[in-house]
XYZ file of C-alpha atoms in Angstrom:
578
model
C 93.270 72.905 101.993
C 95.068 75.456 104.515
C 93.996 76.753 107.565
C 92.735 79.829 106.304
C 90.414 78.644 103.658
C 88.748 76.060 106.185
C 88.339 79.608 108.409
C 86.889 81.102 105.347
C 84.133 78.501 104.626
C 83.087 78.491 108.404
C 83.043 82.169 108.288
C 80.773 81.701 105.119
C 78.945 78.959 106.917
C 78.424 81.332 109.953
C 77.035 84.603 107.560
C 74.989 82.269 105.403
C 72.864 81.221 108.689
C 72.602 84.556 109.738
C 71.127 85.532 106.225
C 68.483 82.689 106.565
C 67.704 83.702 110.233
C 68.771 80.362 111.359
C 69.256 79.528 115.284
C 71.705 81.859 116.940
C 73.048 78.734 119.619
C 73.903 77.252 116.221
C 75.579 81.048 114.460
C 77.465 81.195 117.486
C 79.279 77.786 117.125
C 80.211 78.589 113.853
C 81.800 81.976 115.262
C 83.028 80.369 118.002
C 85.065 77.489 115.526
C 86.392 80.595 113.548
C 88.085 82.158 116.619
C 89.269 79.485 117.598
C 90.641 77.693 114.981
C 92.300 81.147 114.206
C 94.635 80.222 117.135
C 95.990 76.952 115.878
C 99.607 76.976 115.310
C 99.819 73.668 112.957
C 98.213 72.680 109.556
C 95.010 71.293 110.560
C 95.220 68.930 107.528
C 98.397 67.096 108.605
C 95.612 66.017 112.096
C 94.606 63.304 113.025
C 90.470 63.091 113.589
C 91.203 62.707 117.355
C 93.285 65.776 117.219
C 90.703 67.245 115.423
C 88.126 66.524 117.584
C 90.317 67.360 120.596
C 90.667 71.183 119.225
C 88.993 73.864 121.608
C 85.262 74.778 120.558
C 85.759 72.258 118.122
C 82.974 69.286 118.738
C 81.757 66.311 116.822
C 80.252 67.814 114.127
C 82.678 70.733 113.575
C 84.867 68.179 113.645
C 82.865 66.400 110.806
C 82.713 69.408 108.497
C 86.331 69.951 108.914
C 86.744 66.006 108.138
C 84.692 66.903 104.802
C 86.505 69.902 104.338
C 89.674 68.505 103.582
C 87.892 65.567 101.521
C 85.642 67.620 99.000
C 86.726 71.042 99.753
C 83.064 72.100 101.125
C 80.730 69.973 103.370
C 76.896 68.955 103.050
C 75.798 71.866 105.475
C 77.397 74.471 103.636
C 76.578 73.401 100.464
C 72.628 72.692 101.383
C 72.548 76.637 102.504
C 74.663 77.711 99.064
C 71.733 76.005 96.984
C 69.341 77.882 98.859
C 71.021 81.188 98.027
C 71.397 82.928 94.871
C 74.911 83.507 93.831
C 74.427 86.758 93.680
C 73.494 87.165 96.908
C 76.175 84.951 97.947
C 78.437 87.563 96.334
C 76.986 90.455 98.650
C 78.430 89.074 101.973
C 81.670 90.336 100.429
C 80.930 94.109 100.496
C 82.049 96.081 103.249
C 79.526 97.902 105.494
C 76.379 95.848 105.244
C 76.031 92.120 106.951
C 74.018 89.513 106.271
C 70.705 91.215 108.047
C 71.001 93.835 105.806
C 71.609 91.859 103.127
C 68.516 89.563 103.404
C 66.719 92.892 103.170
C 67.878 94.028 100.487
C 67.235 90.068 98.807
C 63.758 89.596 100.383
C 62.154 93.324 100.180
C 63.259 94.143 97.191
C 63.791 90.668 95.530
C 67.554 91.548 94.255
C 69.784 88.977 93.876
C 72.984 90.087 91.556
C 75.648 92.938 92.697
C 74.224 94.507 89.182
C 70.739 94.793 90.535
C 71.725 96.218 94.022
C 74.052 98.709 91.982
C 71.124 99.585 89.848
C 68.659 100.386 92.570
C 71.347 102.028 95.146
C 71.477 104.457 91.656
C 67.801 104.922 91.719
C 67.468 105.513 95.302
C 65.536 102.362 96.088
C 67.584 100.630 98.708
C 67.431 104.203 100.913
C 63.826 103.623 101.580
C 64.207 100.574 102.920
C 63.754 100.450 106.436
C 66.930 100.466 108.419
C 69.016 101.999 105.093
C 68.486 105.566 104.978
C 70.824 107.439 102.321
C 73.898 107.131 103.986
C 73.841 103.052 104.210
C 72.820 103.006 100.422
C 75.766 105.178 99.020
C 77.913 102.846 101.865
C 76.854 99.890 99.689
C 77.368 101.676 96.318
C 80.627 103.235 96.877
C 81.943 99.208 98.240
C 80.063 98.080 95.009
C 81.959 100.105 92.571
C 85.399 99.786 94.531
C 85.128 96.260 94.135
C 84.475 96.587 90.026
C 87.497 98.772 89.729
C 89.621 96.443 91.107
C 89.041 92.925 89.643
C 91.778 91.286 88.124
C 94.298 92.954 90.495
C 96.513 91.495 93.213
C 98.157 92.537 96.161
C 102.082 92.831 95.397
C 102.456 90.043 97.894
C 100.208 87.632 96.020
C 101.406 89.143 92.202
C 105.152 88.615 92.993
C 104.943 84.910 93.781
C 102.665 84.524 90.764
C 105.178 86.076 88.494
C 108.190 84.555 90.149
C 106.549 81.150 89.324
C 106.070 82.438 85.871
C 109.592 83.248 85.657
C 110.817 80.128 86.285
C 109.123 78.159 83.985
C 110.475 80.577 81.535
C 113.658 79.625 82.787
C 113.276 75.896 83.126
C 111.894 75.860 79.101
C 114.722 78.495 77.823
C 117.213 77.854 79.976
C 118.758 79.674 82.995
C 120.884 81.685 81.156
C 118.150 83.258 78.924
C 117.466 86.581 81.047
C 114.040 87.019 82.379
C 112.497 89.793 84.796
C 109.924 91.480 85.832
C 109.490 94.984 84.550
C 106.837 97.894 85.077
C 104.447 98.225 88.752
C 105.403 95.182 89.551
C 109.738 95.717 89.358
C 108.804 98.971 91.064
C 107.347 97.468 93.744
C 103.557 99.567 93.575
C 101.316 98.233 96.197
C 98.405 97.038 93.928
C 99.148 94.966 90.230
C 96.704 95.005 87.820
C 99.003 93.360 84.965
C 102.186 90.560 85.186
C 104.221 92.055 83.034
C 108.023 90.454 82.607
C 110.794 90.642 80.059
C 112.716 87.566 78.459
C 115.701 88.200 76.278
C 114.678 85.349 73.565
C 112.204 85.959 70.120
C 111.392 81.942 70.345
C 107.946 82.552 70.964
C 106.578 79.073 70.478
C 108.693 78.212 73.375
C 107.487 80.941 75.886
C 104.182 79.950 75.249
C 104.598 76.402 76.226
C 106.156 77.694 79.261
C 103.439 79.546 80.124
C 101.246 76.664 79.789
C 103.197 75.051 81.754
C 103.530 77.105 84.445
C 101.091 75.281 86.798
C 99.166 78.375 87.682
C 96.032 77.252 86.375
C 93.955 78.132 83.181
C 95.947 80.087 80.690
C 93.963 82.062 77.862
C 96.338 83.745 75.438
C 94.675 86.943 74.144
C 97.682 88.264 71.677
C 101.114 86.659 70.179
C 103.444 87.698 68.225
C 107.208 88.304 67.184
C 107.542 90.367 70.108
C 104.487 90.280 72.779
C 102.020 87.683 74.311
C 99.253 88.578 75.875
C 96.766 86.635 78.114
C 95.138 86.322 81.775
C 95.302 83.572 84.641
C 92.506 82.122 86.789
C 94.464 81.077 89.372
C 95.298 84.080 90.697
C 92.975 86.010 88.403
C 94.966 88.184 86.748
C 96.436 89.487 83.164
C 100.006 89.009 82.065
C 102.210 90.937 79.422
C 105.238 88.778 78.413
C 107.675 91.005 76.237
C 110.746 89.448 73.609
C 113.448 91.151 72.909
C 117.009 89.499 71.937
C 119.906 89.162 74.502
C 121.775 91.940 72.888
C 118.988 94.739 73.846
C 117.908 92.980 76.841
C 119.600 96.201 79.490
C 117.936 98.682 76.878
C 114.689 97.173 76.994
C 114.597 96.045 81.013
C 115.257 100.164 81.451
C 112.302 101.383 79.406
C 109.735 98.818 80.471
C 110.731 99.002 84.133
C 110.510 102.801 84.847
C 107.572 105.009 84.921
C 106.956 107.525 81.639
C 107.255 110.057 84.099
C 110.933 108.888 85.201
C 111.965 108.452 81.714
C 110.747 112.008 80.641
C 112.274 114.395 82.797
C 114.237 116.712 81.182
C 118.323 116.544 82.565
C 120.512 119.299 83.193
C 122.184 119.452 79.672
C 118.496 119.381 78.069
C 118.557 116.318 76.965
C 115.670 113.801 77.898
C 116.545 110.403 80.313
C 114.886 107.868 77.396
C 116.641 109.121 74.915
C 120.043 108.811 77.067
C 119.068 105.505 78.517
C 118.861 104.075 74.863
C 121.469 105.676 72.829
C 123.393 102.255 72.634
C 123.313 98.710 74.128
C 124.758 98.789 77.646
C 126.115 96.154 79.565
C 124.053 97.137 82.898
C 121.821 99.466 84.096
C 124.174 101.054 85.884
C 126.193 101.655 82.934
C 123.256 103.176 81.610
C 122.614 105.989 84.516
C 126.268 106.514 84.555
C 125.972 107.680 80.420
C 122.970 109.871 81.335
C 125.233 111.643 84.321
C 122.786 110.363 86.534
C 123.932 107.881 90.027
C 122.622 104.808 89.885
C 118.734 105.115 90.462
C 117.153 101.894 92.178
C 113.962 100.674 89.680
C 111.558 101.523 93.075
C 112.317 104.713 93.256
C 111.902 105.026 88.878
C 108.475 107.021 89.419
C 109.353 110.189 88.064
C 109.215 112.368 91.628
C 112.203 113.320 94.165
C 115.071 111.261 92.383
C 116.040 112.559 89.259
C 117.025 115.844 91.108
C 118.786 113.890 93.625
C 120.387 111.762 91.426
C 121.954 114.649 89.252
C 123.362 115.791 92.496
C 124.530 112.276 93.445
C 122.540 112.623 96.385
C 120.472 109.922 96.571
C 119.738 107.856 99.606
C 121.321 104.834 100.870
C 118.259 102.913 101.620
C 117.192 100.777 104.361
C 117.847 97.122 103.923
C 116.666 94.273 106.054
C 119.789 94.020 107.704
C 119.574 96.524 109.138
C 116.238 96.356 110.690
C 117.080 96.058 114.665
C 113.474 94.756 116.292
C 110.128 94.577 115.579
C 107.189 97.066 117.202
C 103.336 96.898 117.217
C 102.415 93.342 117.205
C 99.756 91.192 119.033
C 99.724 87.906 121.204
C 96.621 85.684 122.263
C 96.364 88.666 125.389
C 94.247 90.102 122.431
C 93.457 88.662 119.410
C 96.648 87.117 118.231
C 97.145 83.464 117.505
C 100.842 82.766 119.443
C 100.952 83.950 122.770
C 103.601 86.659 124.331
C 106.381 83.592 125.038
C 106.147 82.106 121.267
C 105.909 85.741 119.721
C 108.989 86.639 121.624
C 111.275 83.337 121.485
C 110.434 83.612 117.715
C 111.475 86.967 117.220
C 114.999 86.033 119.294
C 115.188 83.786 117.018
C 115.090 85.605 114.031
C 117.765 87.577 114.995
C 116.391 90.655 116.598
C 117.529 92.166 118.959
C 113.871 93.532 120.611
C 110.248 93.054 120.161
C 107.253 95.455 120.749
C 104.043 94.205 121.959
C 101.112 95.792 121.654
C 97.607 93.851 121.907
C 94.222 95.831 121.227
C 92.996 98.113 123.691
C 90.013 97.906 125.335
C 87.738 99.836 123.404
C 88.446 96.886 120.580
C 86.285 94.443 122.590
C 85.817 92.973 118.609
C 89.060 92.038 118.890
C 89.686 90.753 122.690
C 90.510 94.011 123.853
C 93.041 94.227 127.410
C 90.728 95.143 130.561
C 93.158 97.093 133.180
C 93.382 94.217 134.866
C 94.934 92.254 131.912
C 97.390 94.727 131.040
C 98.753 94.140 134.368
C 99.126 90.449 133.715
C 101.066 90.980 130.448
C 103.470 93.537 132.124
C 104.236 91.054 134.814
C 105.092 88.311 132.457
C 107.029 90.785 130.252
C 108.625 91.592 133.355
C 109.488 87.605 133.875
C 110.271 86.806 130.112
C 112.952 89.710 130.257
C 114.962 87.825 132.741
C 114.631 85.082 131.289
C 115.839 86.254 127.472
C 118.004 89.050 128.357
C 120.008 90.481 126.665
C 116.842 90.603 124.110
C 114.255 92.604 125.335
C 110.681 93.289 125.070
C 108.778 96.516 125.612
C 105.494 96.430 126.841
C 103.212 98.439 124.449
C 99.621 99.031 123.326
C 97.613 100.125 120.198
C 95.681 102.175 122.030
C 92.783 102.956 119.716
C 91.871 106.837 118.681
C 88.128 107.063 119.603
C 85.784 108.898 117.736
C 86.852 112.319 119.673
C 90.149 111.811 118.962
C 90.940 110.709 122.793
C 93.127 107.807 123.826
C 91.610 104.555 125.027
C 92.878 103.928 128.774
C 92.825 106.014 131.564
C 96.222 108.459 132.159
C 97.241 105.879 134.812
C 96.637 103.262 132.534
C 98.713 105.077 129.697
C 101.210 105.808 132.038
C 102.168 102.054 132.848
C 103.606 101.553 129.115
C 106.542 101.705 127.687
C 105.342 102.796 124.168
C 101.984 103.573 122.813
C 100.733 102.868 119.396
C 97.679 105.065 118.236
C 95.285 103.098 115.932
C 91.963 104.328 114.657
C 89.782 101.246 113.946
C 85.791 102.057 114.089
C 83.773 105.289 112.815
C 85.712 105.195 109.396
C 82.888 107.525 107.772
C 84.071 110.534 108.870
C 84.776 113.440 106.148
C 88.454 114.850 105.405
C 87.978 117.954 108.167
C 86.675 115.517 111.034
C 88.993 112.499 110.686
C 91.919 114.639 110.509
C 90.584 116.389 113.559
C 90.715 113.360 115.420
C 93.952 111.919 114.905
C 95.910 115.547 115.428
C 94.196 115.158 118.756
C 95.784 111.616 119.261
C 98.719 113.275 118.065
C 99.155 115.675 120.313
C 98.203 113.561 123.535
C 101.467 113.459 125.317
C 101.474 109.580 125.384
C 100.813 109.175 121.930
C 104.507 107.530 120.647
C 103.576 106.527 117.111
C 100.401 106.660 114.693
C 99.298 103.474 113.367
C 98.406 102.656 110.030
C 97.380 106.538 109.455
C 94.341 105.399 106.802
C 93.452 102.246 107.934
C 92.756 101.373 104.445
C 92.711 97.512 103.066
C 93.833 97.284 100.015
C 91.427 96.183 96.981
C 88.834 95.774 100.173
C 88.317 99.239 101.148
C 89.641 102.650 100.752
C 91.644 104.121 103.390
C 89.627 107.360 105.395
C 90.231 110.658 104.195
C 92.698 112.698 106.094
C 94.992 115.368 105.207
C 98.502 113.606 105.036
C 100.753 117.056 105.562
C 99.095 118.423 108.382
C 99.018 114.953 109.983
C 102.974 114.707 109.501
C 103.477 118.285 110.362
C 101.621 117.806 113.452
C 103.966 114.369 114.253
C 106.985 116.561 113.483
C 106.073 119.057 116.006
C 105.269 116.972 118.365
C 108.157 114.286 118.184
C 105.956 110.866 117.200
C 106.733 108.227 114.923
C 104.549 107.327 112.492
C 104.203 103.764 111.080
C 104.501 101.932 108.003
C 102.137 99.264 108.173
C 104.039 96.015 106.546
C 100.785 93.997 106.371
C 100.608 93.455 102.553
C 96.439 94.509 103.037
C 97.603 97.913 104.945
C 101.362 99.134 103.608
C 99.671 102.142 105.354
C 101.593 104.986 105.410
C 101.333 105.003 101.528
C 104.935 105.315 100.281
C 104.076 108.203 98.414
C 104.160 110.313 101.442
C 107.156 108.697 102.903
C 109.697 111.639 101.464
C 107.907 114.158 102.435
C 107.582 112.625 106.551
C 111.528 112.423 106.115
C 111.734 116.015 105.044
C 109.965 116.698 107.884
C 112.251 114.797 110.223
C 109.539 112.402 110.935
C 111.272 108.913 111.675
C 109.513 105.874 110.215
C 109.090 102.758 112.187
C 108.666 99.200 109.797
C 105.897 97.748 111.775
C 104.392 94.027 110.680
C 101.264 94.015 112.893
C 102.280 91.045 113.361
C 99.114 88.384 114.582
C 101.261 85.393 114.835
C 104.871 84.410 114.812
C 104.579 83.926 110.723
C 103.352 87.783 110.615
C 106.777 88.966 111.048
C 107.831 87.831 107.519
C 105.605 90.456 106.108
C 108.141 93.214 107.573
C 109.506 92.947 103.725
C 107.078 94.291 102.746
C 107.009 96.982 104.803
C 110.436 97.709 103.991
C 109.780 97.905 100.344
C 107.502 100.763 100.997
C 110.202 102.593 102.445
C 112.505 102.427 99.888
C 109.999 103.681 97.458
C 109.977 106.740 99.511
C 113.744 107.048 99.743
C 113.722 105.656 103.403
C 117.155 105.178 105.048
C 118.564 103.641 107.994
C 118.771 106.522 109.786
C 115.296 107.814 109.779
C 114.107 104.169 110.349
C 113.512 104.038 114.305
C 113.454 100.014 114.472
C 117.145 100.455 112.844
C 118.018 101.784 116.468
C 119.498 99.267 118.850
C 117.686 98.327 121.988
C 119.513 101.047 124.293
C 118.865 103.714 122.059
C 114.543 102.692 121.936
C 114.608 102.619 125.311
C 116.313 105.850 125.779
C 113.389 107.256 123.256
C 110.466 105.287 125.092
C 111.708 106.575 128.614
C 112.056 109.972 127.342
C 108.751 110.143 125.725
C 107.457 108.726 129.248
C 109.112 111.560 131.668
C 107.628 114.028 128.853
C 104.307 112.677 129.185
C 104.447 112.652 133.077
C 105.728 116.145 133.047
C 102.760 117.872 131.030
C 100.070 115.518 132.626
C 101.579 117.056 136.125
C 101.543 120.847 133.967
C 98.230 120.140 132.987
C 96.650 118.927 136.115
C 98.155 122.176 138.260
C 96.745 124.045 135.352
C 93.314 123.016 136.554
């Protein structure tokens, strides 16, 4: 058991107490273990029990349950509180908006106890009359209720792609490592969400493929369909569907082009009137590139097969070089334990030195994110000075002292202007009062916008993927209005967030909007999701160029300081205006 599913069962442990009104002293030590074994840098199962024990806010019987934990994979506590809950209403703590008070409502008043039932009565207006519901709480809790139906059985790319890599290499092992295998479809075009594994193998010997399946080690395997040239079946560890298709060697190129690409790629019409499919399978190639090269196409990368900007720009051979890793100079918006983060500002730093990078942006919550640890004046004072000290001491690498300054519900910066004034770069973030309609949240962050220390927007929708949608907000105007008024805007590379959506990444480049790859990084292991955050980009036909992390450190400062004398300028124009 990892680190993160011991978190999870306290954080259970912690909700399930608050649903049976137990003792708050008692709610509060759960909370309090969560937090802080958050922080710890080390697989707590590789611990000693003195280590263990040792842990901050950990005491003897934390310690105990942690012990049991990693035994059993629950302990007696948790388990006595589980048998005294319905499953169903076990099941509730997972919807977003509603906590466990709310939930024991719901259980106790109106004696529901499945994620059916509460559906059912949110439909016939029964939970609004609830006291402390009112209509706007009840069509909260359906709206999380039927975003979770639609998306069971789907993954976050993240999670799908190691699934289907392990898939792939059983194939492999059984077969052979000659025998080509892929993955084609969503998942080879690198969409955010998978529903379906679906992969190619050039080989018909379908009794073999099956046994590698089985074999896979990814846990319960029910085959639904197979035959000559398909097998069909789902997973339970991760829970998900696969689509394994055969096709010989010869037609393997053929076959990985059709499968891979969206229908809407594959039937645009080309210049001479003929259709792509039908030019993409007129004989057996020996590559893909072969392939484009026949239809008079340049090559066309399978993320960028959707059907949208490339054809046109392929016909032209004027598609994009797109941004690689290697290009990826330093990393921006990321948190230490001055916030909420789990490595403090030395480790975050000496680890992103050591990656290679040449910079690092940090940027801890705000105040107004007092969930979350939120810097007091006072503390943002402390972290400049040791920025200040850590720069001397890891020069020629550099870091810039930033915040995610989060977009109240007015649209105003957190932080007074002095406050503002004292960073090097500002990230706007919105992160409470997500209920606002289309009109008002786009309202608000065209105000953060155009507030003159306002450097880059944050994770525009603040959506969590297959957890909640992201809020409503009208994606032009918001890049129109960071065009005009020179800020970045981010690409979120948590795997939850990839926030902004790649679909609108062309159209923020032909706006001249530049695109920073930012991990949010929590801890030192957080910068490994910038991949994914560059995958996003090159959906959206991202380049080096209009990537603003691709700039060296000289040329981000020279931004950052000329945003700053900008700011300073119109705060002076503003204030003589008064």
């Amino acid at each position: 058991m990892d680190n993160k599913e011991i978190i999870s069962q306290f954080r259970l442990m912690a909700s399930l107490m608050e649903l049976h009104e137990e003792n708050q002293f008692k709610i509060r030590g759960y909370t309090g273990a969560v937090f802080n074994l958050e922080k710890v840098d080390r697989p707590i199962a590789t611990m000693t029990a003195d280590e263990i024990g040792a842990l901050d806010g950990i005491g003897k019987s934390m310690a105990a349950n942690i012990h049991q934990l990693l035994e059993k994979g629950t302990f007696d506590a948790l388990e006595e509180l589980r048998a005294a809950t319905p499953a169903g209403v076990v099941e509730m703590l997972s919807i977003k908006g509603i906590g466990p008070k709310k939930i024991r409502l719901i259980w106790k008043e109106l004696e529901i106890e499945s994620l059916d039932a509460l559906q059912k009565a949110c439909e016939e207006g029964r939970v609004a009359s609830v006291k402390g519901f009112g209509e706007k709480t009840q069509q909260t809790i359906l709206d999380g209720l039927k975003y979770r139906k639609a998306n069971v059985g789907k993954l976050h790319f993240s999670e799908a792609e190691i699934a289907a890599n392990q898939l792939v290499d059983a194939l492999k092992k059984e077969l052979g490592q000659k025998v080509p295998a892929s993955f084609v479809g969503p998942l080879r075009r690198l969409l955010e969400v998978i529903d379906t594994l679906e992969l190619l193998v050039g080989s018909l010997n379908n009794e073999a493929i099956i046994k590698a399946v089985e074999k896979s080690g990814l846990g319960e395997i029910s085959l639904q369909e197979s035959g000559p040239y398909s097998i069909r079946g789902h997973m339970n560890e991760p829970y998900i569907t696969f689509h394994i298709r055969l096709c010989d060697e010869k037609h393997f190129t053929e076959k990985l082009l059709l499968y891979t690409a969206a229908p809407l790629h594959l039937n645009q019409t080309l210049a001479e009137g003929a259709i792509l499919r039908d030019k993409l399978t007129e004989r057996a190639f020996a590559s893909e590139e072969e392939a484009y090269k026949h239809a008079g196409l340049a090559y066309i990368a399978p993320e960028l097969r959707e059907g949208s900007f490339e054809i046109a720009l392929a016909q032209e051979n004027k598609l994009p070089k797109l941004v690689e890793m290697s290009d990826l100079k330093g990393i921006l918006h990321n948190h230490s334990t001055y916030s909420d983060g789990k490595n403090t500002l030395k480790e975050m730093a000496t680890y992103c030195k050591e990656l290679g990078y040449e910079y690092l942006g940090i940027s801890d919550h705000s105040r107004s994110a007092f969930y979350a640890s939120g810097l007091e004046a006072n503390r943002v004072k402390d972290q400049q000075v040791e920025i200040d000290e850590l720069n001397k001491e890891m020069a020629p690498f550099r870091i810039f002292k930033g915040i995610e300054s989060d977009i109240l519900p007015d649209g105003s910066l957190d932080y007074e202007t002095e406050v503002l004034a004292s960073f090097d770069f500002i990230v706007a973030s919105v992160h409470s009062v997500l209920n606002m309609d289309l009109q008002k949240a786009t309202t608000r962050l065209l105000k953060a916008i155009k507030n003159p220390f306002t450097t880059m927007l944050g994770h525009p929708t603040g959506r969590l993927l297959l957890e909640r949608k992201g809020y409503p907000i009208d994606h032009k105007t918001v890049i129109d209005a960071c065009a005009e008024e020179g800020v970045i805007i981010e690409i979120n590379a948590h795997p939850w967030r990839l926030d902004l959506d790649w679909r609108w990444v062309h159209y923020a480049i032909e706006k001249g909007v530049m695109l920073s790859i930012n991990p949010d990084a929590h801890e030192t292991e957080g910068y490994h999701d910038m991949r994914y955050g560059l995958l996003v980009g090159r959906k959206g036909g991202l380049t080096k160029e209009m990537t603003f992390n691709a700039l060296s450190t000289a040329e981000v400062a020279a931004h950052f300081e000329k945003r700053k004398k900008r700011a300073a300028e119109m705060v002076k124009y503003q204030q003589a205006e008064r």
